[in-house]
Coordinates of C-alpha atoms in Angstrom, one line a residue:
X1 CA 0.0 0.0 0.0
X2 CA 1.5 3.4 -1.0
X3 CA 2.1 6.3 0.9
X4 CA -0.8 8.2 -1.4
X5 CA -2.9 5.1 -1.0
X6 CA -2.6 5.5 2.4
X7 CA -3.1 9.0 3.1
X8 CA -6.6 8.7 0.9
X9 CA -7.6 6.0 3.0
X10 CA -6.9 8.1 6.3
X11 CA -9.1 11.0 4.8
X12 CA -11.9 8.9 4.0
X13 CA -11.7 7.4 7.3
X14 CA -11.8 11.1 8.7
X15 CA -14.4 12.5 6.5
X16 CA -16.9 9.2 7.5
X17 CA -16.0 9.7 11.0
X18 CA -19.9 10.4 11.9
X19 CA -21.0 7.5 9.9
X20 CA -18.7 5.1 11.8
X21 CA -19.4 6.6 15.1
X22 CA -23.4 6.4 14.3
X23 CA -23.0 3.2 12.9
X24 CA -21.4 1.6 16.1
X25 CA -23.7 3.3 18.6
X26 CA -26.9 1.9 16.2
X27 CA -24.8 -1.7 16.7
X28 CA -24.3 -1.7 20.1
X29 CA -28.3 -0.7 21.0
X30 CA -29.3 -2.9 18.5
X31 CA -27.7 -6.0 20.6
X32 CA -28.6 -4.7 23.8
X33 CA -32.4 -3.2 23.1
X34 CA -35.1 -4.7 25.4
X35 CA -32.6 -6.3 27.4
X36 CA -32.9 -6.3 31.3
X37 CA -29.3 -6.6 31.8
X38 CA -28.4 -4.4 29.0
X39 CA -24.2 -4.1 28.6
X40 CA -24.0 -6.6 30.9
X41 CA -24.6 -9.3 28.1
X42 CA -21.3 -7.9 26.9
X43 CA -19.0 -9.5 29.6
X44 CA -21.5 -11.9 31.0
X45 CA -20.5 -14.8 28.7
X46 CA -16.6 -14.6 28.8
X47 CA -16.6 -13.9 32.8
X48 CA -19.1 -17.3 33.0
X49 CA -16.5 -18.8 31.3
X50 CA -13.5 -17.9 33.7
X51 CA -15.9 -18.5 36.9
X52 CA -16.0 -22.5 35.3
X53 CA -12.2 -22.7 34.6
X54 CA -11.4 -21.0 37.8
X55 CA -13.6 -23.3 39.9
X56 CA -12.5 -26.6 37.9
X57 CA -8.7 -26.0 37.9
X58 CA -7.7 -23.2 40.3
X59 CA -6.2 -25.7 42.7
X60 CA -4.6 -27.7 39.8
X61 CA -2.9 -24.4 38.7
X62 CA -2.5 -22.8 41.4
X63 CA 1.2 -24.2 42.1
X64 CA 2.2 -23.3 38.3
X65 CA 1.8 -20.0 38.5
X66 CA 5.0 -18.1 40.1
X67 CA 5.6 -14.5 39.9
X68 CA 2.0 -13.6 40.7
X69 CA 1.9 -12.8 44.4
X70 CA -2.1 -13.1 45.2
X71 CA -4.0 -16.0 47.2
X72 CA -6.1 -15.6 43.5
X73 CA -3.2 -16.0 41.5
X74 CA -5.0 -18.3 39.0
X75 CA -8.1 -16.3 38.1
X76 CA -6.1 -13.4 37.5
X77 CA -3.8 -15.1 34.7
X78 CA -6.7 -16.3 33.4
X79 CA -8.9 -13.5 33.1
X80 CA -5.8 -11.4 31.9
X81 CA -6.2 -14.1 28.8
X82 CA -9.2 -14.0 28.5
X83 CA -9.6 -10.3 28.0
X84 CA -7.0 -10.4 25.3
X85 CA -8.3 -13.9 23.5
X86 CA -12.0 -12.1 23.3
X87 CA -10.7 -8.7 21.7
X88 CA -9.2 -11.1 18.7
X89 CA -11.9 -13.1 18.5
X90 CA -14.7 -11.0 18.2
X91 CA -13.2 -9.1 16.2
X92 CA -12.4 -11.7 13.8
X93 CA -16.1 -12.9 14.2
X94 CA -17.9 -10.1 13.3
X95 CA -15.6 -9.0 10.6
X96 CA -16.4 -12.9 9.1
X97 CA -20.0 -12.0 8.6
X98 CA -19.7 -8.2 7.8
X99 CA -20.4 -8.1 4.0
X100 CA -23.3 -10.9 3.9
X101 CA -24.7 -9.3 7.0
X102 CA -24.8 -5.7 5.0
X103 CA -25.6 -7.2 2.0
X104 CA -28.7 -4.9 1.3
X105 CA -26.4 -1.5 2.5
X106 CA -23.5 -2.8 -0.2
X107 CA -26.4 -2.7 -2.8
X108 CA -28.6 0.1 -1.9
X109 CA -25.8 3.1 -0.5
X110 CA -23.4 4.8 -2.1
X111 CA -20.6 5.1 0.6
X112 CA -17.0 3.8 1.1
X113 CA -17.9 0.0 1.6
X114 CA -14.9 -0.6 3.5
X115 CA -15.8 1.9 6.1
X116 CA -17.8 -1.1 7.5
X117 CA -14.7 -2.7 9.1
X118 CA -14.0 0.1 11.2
X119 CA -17.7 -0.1 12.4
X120 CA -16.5 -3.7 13.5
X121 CA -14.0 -2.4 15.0
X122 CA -15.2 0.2 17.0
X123 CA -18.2 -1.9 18.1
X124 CA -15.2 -4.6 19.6
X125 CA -13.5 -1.6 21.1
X126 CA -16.6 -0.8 22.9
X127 CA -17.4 -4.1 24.1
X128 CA -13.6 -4.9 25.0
X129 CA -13.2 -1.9 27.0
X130 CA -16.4 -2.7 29.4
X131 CA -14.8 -6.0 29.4
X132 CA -11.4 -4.6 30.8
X133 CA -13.3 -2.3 33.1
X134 CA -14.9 -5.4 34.9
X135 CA -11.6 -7.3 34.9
X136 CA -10.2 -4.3 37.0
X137 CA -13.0 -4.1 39.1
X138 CA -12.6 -8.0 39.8
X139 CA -8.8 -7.6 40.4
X140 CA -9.4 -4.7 42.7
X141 CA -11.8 -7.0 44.9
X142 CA -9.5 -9.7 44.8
X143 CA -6.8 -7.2 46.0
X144 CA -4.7 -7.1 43.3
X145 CA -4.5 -3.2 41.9
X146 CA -3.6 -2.5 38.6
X147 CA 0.4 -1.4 38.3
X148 CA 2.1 1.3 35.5
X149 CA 2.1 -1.6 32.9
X150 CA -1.6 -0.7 32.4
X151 CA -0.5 1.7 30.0
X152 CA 0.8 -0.9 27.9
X153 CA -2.5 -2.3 26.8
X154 CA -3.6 0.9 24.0
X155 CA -0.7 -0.2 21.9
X156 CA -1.0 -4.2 22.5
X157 CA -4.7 -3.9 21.9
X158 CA -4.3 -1.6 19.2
X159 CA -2.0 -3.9 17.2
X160 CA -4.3 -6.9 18.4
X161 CA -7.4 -5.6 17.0
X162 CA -5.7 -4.8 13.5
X163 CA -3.8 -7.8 13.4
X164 CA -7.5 -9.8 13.7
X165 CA -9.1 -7.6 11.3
X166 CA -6.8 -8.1 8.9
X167 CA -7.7 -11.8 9.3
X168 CA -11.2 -11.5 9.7
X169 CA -11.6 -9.1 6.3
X170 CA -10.2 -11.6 4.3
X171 CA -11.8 -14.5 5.8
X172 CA -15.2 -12.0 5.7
X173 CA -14.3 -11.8 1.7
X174 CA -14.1 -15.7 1.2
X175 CA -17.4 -16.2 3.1
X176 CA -19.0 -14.8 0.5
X177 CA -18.1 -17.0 -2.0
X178 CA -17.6 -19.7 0.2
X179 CA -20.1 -19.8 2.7
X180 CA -18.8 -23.1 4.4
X181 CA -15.9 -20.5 6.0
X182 CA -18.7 -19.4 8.3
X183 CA -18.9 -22.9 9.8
X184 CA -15.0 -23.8 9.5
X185 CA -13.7 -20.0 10.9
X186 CA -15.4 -20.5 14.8
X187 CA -14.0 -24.1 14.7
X188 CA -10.4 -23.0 14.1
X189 CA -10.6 -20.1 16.6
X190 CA -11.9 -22.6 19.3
X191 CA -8.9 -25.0 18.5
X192 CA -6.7 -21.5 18.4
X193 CA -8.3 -21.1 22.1
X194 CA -7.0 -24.8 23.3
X195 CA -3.3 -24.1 21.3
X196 CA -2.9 -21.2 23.2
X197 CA -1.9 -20.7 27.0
X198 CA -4.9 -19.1 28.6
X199 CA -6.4 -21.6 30.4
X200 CA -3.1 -23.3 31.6
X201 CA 0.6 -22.4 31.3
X202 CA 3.4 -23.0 28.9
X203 CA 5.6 -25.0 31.9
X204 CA 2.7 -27.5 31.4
X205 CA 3.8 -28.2 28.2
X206 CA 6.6 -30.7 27.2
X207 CA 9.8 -28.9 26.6
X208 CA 10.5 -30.4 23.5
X209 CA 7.0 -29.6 22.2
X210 CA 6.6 -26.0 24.0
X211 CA 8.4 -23.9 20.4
X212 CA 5.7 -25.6 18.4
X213 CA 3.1 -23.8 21.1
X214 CA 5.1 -20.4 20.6
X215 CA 4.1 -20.7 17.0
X216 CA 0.7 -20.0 17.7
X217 CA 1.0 -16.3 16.3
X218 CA -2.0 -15.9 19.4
X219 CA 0.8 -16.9 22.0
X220 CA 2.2 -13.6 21.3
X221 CA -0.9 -11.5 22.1
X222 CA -2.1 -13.6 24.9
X223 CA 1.4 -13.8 26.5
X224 CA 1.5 -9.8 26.6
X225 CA -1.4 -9.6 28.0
X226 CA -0.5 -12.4 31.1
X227 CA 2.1 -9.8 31.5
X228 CA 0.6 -6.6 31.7
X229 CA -2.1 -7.7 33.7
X230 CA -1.2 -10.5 35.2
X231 CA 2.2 -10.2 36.3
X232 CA 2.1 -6.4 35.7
X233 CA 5.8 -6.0 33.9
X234 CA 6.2 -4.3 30.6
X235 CA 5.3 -6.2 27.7
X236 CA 8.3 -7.4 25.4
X237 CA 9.7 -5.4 22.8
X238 CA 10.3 -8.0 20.2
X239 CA 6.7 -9.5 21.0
X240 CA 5.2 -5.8 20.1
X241 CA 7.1 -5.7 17.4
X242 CA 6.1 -9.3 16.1
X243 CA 2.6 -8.2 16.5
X244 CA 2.9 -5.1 14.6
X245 CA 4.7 -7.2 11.3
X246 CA 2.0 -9.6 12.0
X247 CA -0.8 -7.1 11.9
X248 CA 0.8 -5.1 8.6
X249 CA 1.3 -8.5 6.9
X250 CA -2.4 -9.7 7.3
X251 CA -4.1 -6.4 6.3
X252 CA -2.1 -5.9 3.6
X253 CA -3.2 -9.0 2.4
X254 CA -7.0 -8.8 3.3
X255 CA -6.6 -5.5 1.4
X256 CA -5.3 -6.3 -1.7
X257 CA -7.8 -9.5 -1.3
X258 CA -10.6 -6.9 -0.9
X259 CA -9.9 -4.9 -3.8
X260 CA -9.9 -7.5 -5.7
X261 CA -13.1 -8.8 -5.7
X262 CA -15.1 -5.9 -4.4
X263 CA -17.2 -5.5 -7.5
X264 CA -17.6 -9.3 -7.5
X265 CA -18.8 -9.1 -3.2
X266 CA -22.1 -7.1 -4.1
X267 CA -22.7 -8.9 -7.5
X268 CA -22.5 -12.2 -5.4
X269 CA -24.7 -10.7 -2.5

């Protein structure tokens, strides 16, 4: 992508800004409307799932987990995965459906039709920052205040969100000529879930077997995370920048996959 590409892009992205922004609050009352619980529904599901994992393996875990000095050490690493793991995936999930879901907007409106990945992202933003909020209010009960290395998390999530759109545009482009990616994309993410150390540790792993683990390009992320929040250190420098030739590579990619068969997306819709 060149520099003049680039620079259009930014424009347009600046000139739609009240589209987007519209867009995303429209999204998130639409999921939420004539709901009792309202935003709740947005962090309901992934802290179920850490109140099951905790209960079930906290006192298999809770020896493995040095460096973490609370009585709650377990739920803490695992909810510091967790908030990083849901980021990716939701993003990746709503950006698989995007176009078929907006079929009838790609036919109808004349706008910049890739504006509608930024409404994905935004609307993950949104939902992953009440999802952080929560995990701090958790870790603040279980006496375990945030540290500096807080900070950390606008650039890790930053590059984590890209680096999943990128993914999830291109697998949101072969949907629609391939519809059996909608069934095949949530299977691989779950088996990306088990591959990667959230719900358990690396040192649980066979040495011999353990690089094969740190090829999961979600160990990176997910590993930042455990230790910004979790173990509350700086993140490290070649995992940032890891992420950030992960996250160029795969939207350079869905972009040139994009333009390629735009005209072809709303002919096919």
């Amino acid at each position: 992508m060149g520099s003049a590409t680039l620079k259009a892009k930014v424009r347009q992205l600046i000139d739609n800004r009240f589209f987007i922004i519209t867009a995303i609050k429209m999204d998130f009352k639409a999921r939420f409307s004539r709901s009792v619980f309202g935003t709740l529904w947005a962090i309901l599901n992934p802290l179920v799932m850490v109140a099951i994992y905790a209960f079930i393996l906290s006192k298999i875990m809770q020896a493995k987990l040095p460096g973490i000095e609370n009585s709650y050490a377990y739920p803490i690493y695992l909810i510091s995965g967790i908030v990083g793991w849901t980021l990716f995936s939701e993003v990746v999930s709503r950006s698989l459906v995007v176009f078929i879901e907006n079929g009838h907007y790609l036919k109808k409106l004349s706008f910049p039709r890739s504006n509608l990945v930024f409404v994905v992202l935004g609307a993950s933003f949104v939902n992953s920052v009440i999802l952080l909020v929560a995990a701090m209010a958790i870790f603040l009960l279980l006496d375990f205040p945030p540290a500096w290395s807080l900070l950390w998390l606008v650039p890790v999530a930053l590059l984590t969100a890209l680096f999943a759109l990128g993914i999830g545009v291109s697998v949101g482009v072969l949907n629609v000529f391939l519809r059996d990616m909608g069934q095949v994309v949530p299977i691989v993410l779950q088996l990306m879930f088990w591959l990667t150390p959230i719900v358990y540790t690396i040192n649980i792993i066979p040495e011999q077997s353990q690089h094969w683990l740190a090829m999961n390009p979600l160990f990176v992320i997910v590993e930042m995370y455990h230790d910004i929040l979790a173990y509350r250190v700086d993140p490290q420098m070649g995992s940032l920048a890891k992420l950030l030739l992960m996250a160029i590579a795969t939207n350079v990619f869905g972009f040139v996959l994009y333009r390629k068969a735009k005209t072809e997306i709303v002919e096919e819709l």
